[in-house]
Coordinates of N, CA and C in Angstrom, one line a residue:
X210 N 0.8 -1.2 0.0 CA 0.0 0.0 0.0 C 0.9 1.2 0.0
X211 N 0.5 2.2 -0.8 CA 1.3 3.4 -0.9 C 1.0 4.3 0.3
X212 N 2.0 5.1 0.7 CA 1.9 6.0 1.8 C 0.9 7.2 1.4
X213 N 0.0 7.5 2.3 CA -0.9 8.6 2.1 C -0.1 9.9 2.2
X214 N -0.6 10.9 1.4 CA 0.1 12.2 1.3 C -0.9 13.2 1.8
X215 N -0.4 14.1 2.7 CA -1.1 15.2 3.2 C -0.4 16.5 2.8
X216 N -1.2 17.4 2.1 CA -0.6 18.7 1.7 C -0.8 19.7 2.9
X217 N 0.2 20.4 3.2 CA 0.1 21.4 4.3 C 0.3 22.7 3.7
X218 N -0.7 23.6 3.8 CA -0.7 24.9 3.2 C -0.6 26.0 4.2
X219 N 0.3 27.0 4.0 CA 0.4 28.1 4.8 C 1.3 29.2 4.2
X220 N 1.2 30.4 4.7 CA 2.1 31.4 4.3 C 3.4 31.2 5.1
X221 N 4.4 30.8 4.5 CA 5.6 30.3 5.3 C 6.2 31.4 6.1
X222 N 6.3 32.6 5.6 CA 7.0 33.6 6.4 C 6.2 34.0 7.7
X223 N 4.9 33.7 7.7 CA 4.0 34.0 8.8 C 3.9 32.7 9.7
X224 N 3.8 31.5 9.2 CA 3.4 30.3 9.9 C 4.3 29.2 9.7
X225 N 5.5 29.4 9.3 CA 6.5 28.3 9.0 C 6.7 27.4 10.2
X226 N 6.9 27.9 11.4 CA 7.1 27.1 12.6 C 5.9 26.2 12.9
X227 N 4.7 26.7 12.6 CA 3.5 25.9 12.8 C 3.4 24.8 11.7
X228 N 3.8 25.1 10.5 CA 3.8 24.1 9.4 C 4.8 23.0 9.7
X229 N 6.0 23.4 10.3 CA 7.0 22.4 10.7 C 6.4 21.5 11.7
X230 N 5.7 22.0 12.7 CA 5.1 21.2 13.7 C 4.1 20.2 13.1
X231 N 3.2 20.8 12.2 CA 2.3 19.9 11.5 C 3.0 18.8 10.7
X232 N 4.1 19.2 10.0 CA 4.8 18.2 9.2 C 5.3 17.1 10.1
X233 N 5.9 17.4 11.2 CA 6.4 16.3 12.2 C 5.2 15.5 12.6
X234 N 4.1 16.1 13.0 CA 3.0 15.3 13.5 C 2.4 14.4 12.4
X235 N 2.3 14.9 11.2 CA 1.8 14.1 10.0 C 2.8 12.9 9.8
X236 N 4.1 13.1 9.8 CA 5.0 12.1 9.7 C 4.9 11.0 10.8
X237 N 4.7 11.5 12.0 CA 4.5 10.5 13.1 C 3.3 9.6 13.0
X238 N 2.3 10.1 12.2 CA 1.1 9.3 12.0 C 1.3 8.4 10.8
X239 N 2.5 8.4 10.2 CA 2.8 7.5 9.1 C 2.4 8.1 7.7
X240 N 2.1 9.4 7.6 CA 1.8 10.0 6.3 C 3.0 10.8 5.8
X241 N 2.9 11.1 4.5 CA 3.9 11.9 3.9 C 3.4 13.3 3.8
X242 N 4.1 14.3 4.5 CA 3.7 15.7 4.3 C 4.2 16.3 3.0
X243 N 3.4 17.0 2.3 CA 3.8 17.7 1.1 C 3.5 19.2 1.3
X244 N 4.4 20.1 0.9 CA 4.2 21.5 1.1 C 5.0 22.2 0.0
X245 N 4.6 23.5 -0.2 CA 5.2 24.3 -1.3 C 6.7 24.3 -1.4
X246 N 7.3 24.4 -0.2 CA 8.8 24.6 -0.2 C 9.5 23.3 -0.8
X247 N 8.8 22.2 -1.0 CA 9.4 21.0 -1.5 C 9.7 21.0 -3.0
X248 N 9.1 21.9 -3.7 CA 9.2 21.9 -5.1 C 9.3 23.3 -5.7
X249 N 10.1 23.5 -6.7 CA 10.3 24.9 -7.3 C 9.0 25.4 -8.0
X250 N 8.7 26.7 -7.8 CA 7.6 27.3 -8.5 C 8.2 28.4 -9.4
X251 N 7.7 28.5 -10.6 CA 8.0 29.7 -11.4 C 6.8 30.2 -12.1
X252 N 6.8 31.3 -12.6 CA 5.6 31.9 -13.1 C 4.9 31.1 -14.3
X253 N 5.7 30.4 -15.0 CA 5.2 29.6 -16.1 C 4.4 28.4 -15.7
X254 N 4.9 27.8 -14.6 CA 4.3 26.5 -14.3 C 3.7 26.4 -12.8
X255 N 3.8 27.5 -12.1 CA 3.4 27.5 -10.7 C 2.0 26.9 -10.4
X256 N 1.0 27.4 -11.1 CA -0.3 27.0 -10.8 C -0.6 25.5 -11.2
X257 N 0.0 25.1 -12.3 CA -0.1 23.7 -12.8 C 0.6 22.8 -11.8
X258 N 1.8 23.2 -11.3 CA 2.5 22.4 -10.3 C 1.8 22.3 -9.0
X259 N 1.2 23.4 -8.5 CA 0.4 23.3 -7.3 C -0.8 22.4 -7.4
X260 N -1.5 22.6 -8.5 CA -2.7 21.7 -8.7 C -2.3 20.2 -8.8
X261 N -1.2 19.9 -9.5 CA -0.8 18.6 -9.7 C -0.3 18.0 -8.3
X262 N 0.4 18.8 -7.5 CA 0.9 18.2 -6.2 C -0.3 18.0 -5.3
X263 N -1.3 18.9 -5.3 CA -2.4 18.7 -4.5 C -3.3 17.5 -5.0
X264 N -3.4 17.3 -6.3 CA -4.1 16.2 -6.8 C -3.6 14.9 -6.4
X265 N -2.3 14.8 -6.1 CA -1.7 13.5 -5.7 C -1.9 13.3 -4.2
X266 N -2.4 14.3 -3.5 CA -2.5 14.1 -2.0 C -3.9 13.6 -1.6
X267 N -4.0 13.0 -0.5 CA -5.2 12.5 0.0 C -6.0 13.5 0.8
X268 N -5.4 14.5 1.3 CA -6.1 15.5 2.1 C -5.2 16.8 2.1
X269 N -5.8 17.9 2.6 CA -5.1 19.2 2.7 C -5.4 19.8 4.0
X270 N -4.3 20.2 4.7 CA -4.4 21.0 5.9 C -4.0 22.4 5.6
X271 N -5.0 23.3 5.9 CA -4.7 24.7 5.6 C -4.5 25.5 7.0
X272 N -3.3 26.1 7.1 CA -3.1 26.9 8.3 C -3.3 28.3 7.8
X273 N -4.4 28.9 8.3 CA -4.9 30.2 7.8 C -4.5 31.3 8.8
X274 N -3.7 32.3 8.3 CA -3.3 33.4 9.1 C -3.8 34.7 8.5
X275 N -3.1 35.8 8.8 CA -3.5 37.1 8.3 C -2.6 37.6 7.2
X276 N -1.5 37.0 6.9 CA -0.5 37.4 5.9 C -1.0 36.9 4.5
X277 N -0.8 37.7 3.5 CA -1.2 37.4 2.1 C -0.3 36.4 1.5
X278 N 1.0 36.6 1.6 CA 2.0 35.7 1.0 C 2.3 36.0 -0.4
X279 N 3.1 35.1 -1.0 CA 3.6 35.4 -2.4 C 2.6 35.1 -3.5
X280 N 2.8 35.7 -4.6 CA 1.9 35.5 -5.7 C 2.6 35.5 -7.0
X281 N 2.0 35.1 -8.1 CA 2.6 35.2 -9.4 C 3.1 36.6 -9.7
X282 N 4.3 36.7 -10.2 CA 4.8 38.1 -10.6 C 4.1 38.6 -11.9
X283 N 3.8 37.7 -12.8 CA 3.1 38.1 -14.1 C 1.8 37.3 -14.2
X284 N 0.8 37.7 -13.4 CA -0.4 37.1 -13.4 C -1.2 37.3 -14.7
X285 N -1.6 36.2 -15.3 CA -2.5 36.3 -16.5 C -3.7 37.1 -16.2
X286 N -4.1 37.9 -17.1 CA -5.3 38.8 -16.9 C -6.6 38.1 -16.7
X287 N -6.6 36.8 -17.1 CA -7.9 36.0 -16.9 C -7.9 35.3 -15.5
X288 N -6.8 35.5 -14.7 CA -6.7 34.8 -13.4 C -7.0 35.8 -12.3
X289 N -7.8 35.4 -11.3 CA -8.0 36.3 -10.1 C -6.7 36.5 -9.4
X290 N -6.6 37.6 -8.7 CA -5.4 37.9 -7.9 C -5.5 37.0 -6.6
X291 N -4.6 36.1 -6.5 CA -4.6 35.2 -5.3 C -3.1 34.9 -5.0
X292 N -2.9 34.7 -3.7 CA -1.5 34.2 -3.3 C -1.4 32.7 -3.6
X293 N -0.2 32.2 -3.6 CA -0.1 30.8 -3.8 C -0.9 30.0 -2.7
X294 N -0.8 30.4 -1.5 CA -1.6 29.7 -0.4 C -3.1 29.7 -0.7
X295 N -3.6 30.8 -1.2 CA -5.0 30.9 -1.5 C -5.3 29.9 -2.7
X296 N -4.4 29.9 -3.7 CA -4.6 28.9 -4.8 C -4.6 27.5 -4.3
X297 N -3.8 27.2 -3.3 CA -3.8 25.8 -2.8 C -5.1 25.4 -2.2
X298 N -5.8 26.3 -1.5 CA -7.1 26.1 -0.9 C -8.1 25.9 -2.1
X299 N -8.1 26.7 -3.1 CA -9.1 26.6 -4.1 C -8.9 25.4 -5.0
X300 N -7.6 25.0 -5.2 CA -7.3 23.7 -5.9 C -7.8 22.5 -5.1
X301 N -7.6 22.6 -3.8 CA -8.1 21.4 -3.0 C -9.7 21.3 -3.1
X302 N -10.3 22.5 -3.1 CA -11.8 22.5 -3.3 C -12.2 21.9 -4.7
X303 N -11.5 22.4 -5.7 CA -11.8 22.0 -7.1 C -11.6 20.5 -7.2
X304 N -10.6 20.0 -6.5 CA -10.3 18.5 -6.7 C -11.0 17.7 -5.6
X305 N -11.9 18.3 -4.9 CA -12.7 17.6 -3.9 C -11.9 16.8 -2.8
X306 N -10.8 17.5 -2.4 CA -9.9 16.9 -1.4 C -10.6 17.3 0.0
X307 N -10.4 16.3 0.9 CA -10.9 16.8 2.3 C -9.9 17.9 2.8
X308 N -10.5 19.0 3.2 CA -9.8 20.2 3.7 C -10.0 20.4 5.1
X309 N -8.9 20.5 5.9 CA -8.9 20.7 7.3 C -8.3 22.1 7.6
X310 N -9.1 23.0 8.2 CA -8.8 24.4 8.3 C -8.4 24.7 9.8
X311 N -7.3 25.3 10.0 CA -6.8 25.7 11.3 C -6.4 27.2 11.2
X312 N -7.1 28.0 12.0 CA -6.9 29.5 11.9 C -6.2 30.0 13.1
X313 N -5.4 31.0 12.8 CA -4.8 31.8 13.9 C -5.9 32.6 14.7
X314 N -5.6 32.9 15.9 CA -6.4 33.9 16.6 C -5.8 35.3 16.6
X315 N -6.4 36.2 17.2 CA -5.8 37.6 17.2 C -4.5 37.6 18.0
X316 N -4.3 36.6 18.9 CA -3.1 36.6 19.8 C -2.1 35.5 19.4
X317 N -2.3 34.8 18.3 CA -1.3 33.8 17.9 C 0.0 34.5 17.5
X318 N 1.1 34.1 18.1 CA 2.4 34.7 17.7 C 2.8 34.1 16.3
X319 N 3.3 34.9 15.5 CA 3.7 34.5 14.1 C 5.2 34.6 14.0
X320 N 5.7 34.0 12.9 CA 7.1 33.9 12.6 C 7.7 35.2 12.0
X321 N 6.8 36.0 11.4 CA 7.3 37.2 10.6 C 7.4 38.4 11.5
X322 N 8.7 38.7 11.8 CA 8.9 39.8 12.7 C 9.8 40.9 12.1
X323 N 10.3 40.6 10.9 CA 11.3 41.5 10.4 C 10.9 42.2 9.1
X324 N 10.0 41.6 8.3 CA 9.7 42.2 7.0 C 8.7 43.4 7.1
X325 N 8.7 44.2 6.1 CA 7.8 45.3 6.1 C 6.4 44.9 6.0
X326 N 5.5 45.7 6.5 CA 4.1 45.3 6.5 C 3.6 45.2 5.0
X327 N 2.6 44.3 4.8 CA 2.1 44.2 3.5 C 1.2 45.4 3.1
X328 N 1.1 45.7 1.9 CA 0.2 46.8 1.5 C -1.2 46.5 1.9
X329 N -2.0 47.6 2.1 CA -3.4 47.4 2.6 C -4.2 46.6 1.6
X330 N -4.0 46.7 0.3 CA -4.8 46.0 -0.7 C -4.5 44.5 -0.6
X331 N -3.3 44.1 -0.2 CA -3.1 42.6 0.0 C -3.6 42.2 1.3
X332 N -3.5 43.0 2.3 CA -4.2 42.6 3.6 C -5.7 42.5 3.4
X333 N -6.3 43.3 2.6 CA -7.7 43.2 2.4 C -8.1 41.9 1.6
X334 N -7.2 41.6 0.6 CA -7.4 40.3 -0.1 C -7.4 39.1 0.8
X335 N -6.4 39.2 1.7 CA -6.3 38.1 2.7 C -7.4 38.0 3.7
X336 N -7.9 39.2 4.1 CA -9.0 39.3 5.0 C -10.3 38.7 4.4
X337 N -10.5 39.0 3.1 CA -11.6 38.4 2.3 C -11.5 36.9 2.2
X338 N -10.3 36.5 1.9 CA -10.0 35.0 1.8 C -10.3 34.3 3.1
X339 N -9.7 34.9 4.2 CA -9.9 34.3 5.5 C -11.4 34.2 5.9
X340 N -12.2 35.2 5.6 CA -13.6 35.2 5.8 C -14.3 34.1 5.0
X341 N -13.9 34.0 3.8 CA -14.5 32.9 2.9 C -14.2 31.6 3.5
X342 N -12.9 31.3 3.8 CA -12.5 30.0 4.2 C -13.1 29.6 5.6
X343 N -13.3 30.6 6.4 CA -13.7 30.3 7.8 C -15.2 30.6 8.0
X344 N -15.9 30.9 6.9 CA -17.3 31.3 7.0 C -18.3 30.2 7.5
X345 N -18.0 29.0 7.2 CA -18.9 27.9 7.5 C -18.7 27.3 8.9
X346 N -17.8 27.9 9.7 CA -17.5 27.4 11.1 C -16.9 26.0 11.1
X347 N -16.5 25.5 10.0 CA -15.9 24.2 10.0 C -14.3 24.3 10.0
X348 N -13.9 24.9 11.2 CA -12.4 25.1 11.3 C -12.1 25.1 12.8
X349 N -10.9 25.0 13.1 CA -10.4 25.1 14.5 C -9.4 26.2 14.6
X350 N -9.3 26.8 15.8 CA -8.3 27.9 16.0 C -7.2 27.4 16.8
X351 N -6.0 28.1 16.7 CA -4.9 27.8 17.5 C -4.2 29.1 17.9
X352 N -3.9 29.2 19.2 CA -3.3 30.4 19.7 C -1.7 30.2 19.8
X353 N -1.2 29.0 19.7 CA 0.2 28.7 19.8 C 0.5 27.3 19.2
X354 N 1.8 27.0 19.2 CA 2.2 25.7 18.6 C 1.6 24.5 19.4
X355 N 1.6 24.6 20.8 CA 1.0 23.6 21.6 C -0.5 23.3 21.3
X356 N -1.2 24.4 21.1 CA -2.6 24.2 20.8 C -2.8 23.6 19.4
X357 N -2.0 24.0 18.4 CA -2.1 23.4 17.1 C -1.8 21.9 17.2
X358 N -0.8 21.6 18.0 CA -0.5 20.2 18.2 C -1.7 19.4 18.7
X359 N -2.4 19.9 19.7 CA -3.5 19.3 20.3 C -4.7 19.2 19.3
X360 N -4.9 20.2 18.5 CA -6.0 20.2 17.5 C -5.7 19.2 16.4
X361 N -4.4 19.1 16.0 CA -4.0 18.1 15.0 C -4.2 16.7 15.5
X362 N -3.9 16.5 16.8 CA -4.1 15.2 17.5 C -5.5 14.7 17.4
X363 N -6.5 15.6 17.5 CA -7.9 15.3 17.4 C -8.4 15.0 16.0
X364 N -7.6 15.5 15.0 CA -8.0 15.3 13.6 C -8.0 13.9 13.2
X365 N -9.1 13.5 12.5 CA -9.3 12.2 12.0 C -9.6 12.3 10.5
X366 N -8.7 11.7 9.7 CA -9.0 11.7 8.2 C -10.0 10.6 7.9
X367 N -10.7 10.7 6.8 CA -11.8 9.8 6.4 C -11.4 8.4 6.4
X368 N -10.2 8.0 6.2 CA -9.7 6.6 6.1 C -9.3 6.1 7.5
X369 N -9.3 6.9 8.5 CA -8.9 6.5 9.9 C -10.0 6.1 10.7
X370 N -9.8 5.2 11.7 CA -10.9 4.8 12.6 C -11.4 6.1 13.3
X371 N -12.7 6.1 13.6 CA -13.4 7.2 14.2 C -13.9 8.2 13.2
X372 N -14.6 9.1 13.6 CA -15.3 10.1 12.7 C -14.3 11.0 12.2
X373 N -14.3 11.3 10.8 CA -13.4 12.3 10.2 C -13.9 13.6 10.6
X374 N -13.0 14.5 11.2 CA -13.3 15.8 11.6 C -12.3 16.8 11.0

């Protein structure tokens, strides 16, 4: 039997330490974590690469914060303006992957302490995305790494014993 793959999505400069914790926990459960840093992205192939990598996964974990993240430098005019992390969520939806959403709180410490603030228009795009992703109340929050670890421990994928949550 092949090892199940779990895609872990987040804005790395904001939530990389949380993604690293999720990566370790997913590995401890016997699954292979997949995330954007594992493969190169360029403007010509980025969206196709992300879609293909998510397509080969069995589920997607989205760590949702307040940072917008990176985006295509030369976005085609027929594509909406989205960060790579936002595209990951939409591709998971499009591909009918089980999506598990974990959102920061107003008090969650983040990893990004040195870079300049994002422009207001990008912060607004992320706020709209966050509202969309968290609108149905089917998510869990985490205030720190320990709480994320506890929430991930409660997570059950559809193929695992117990109810998938």
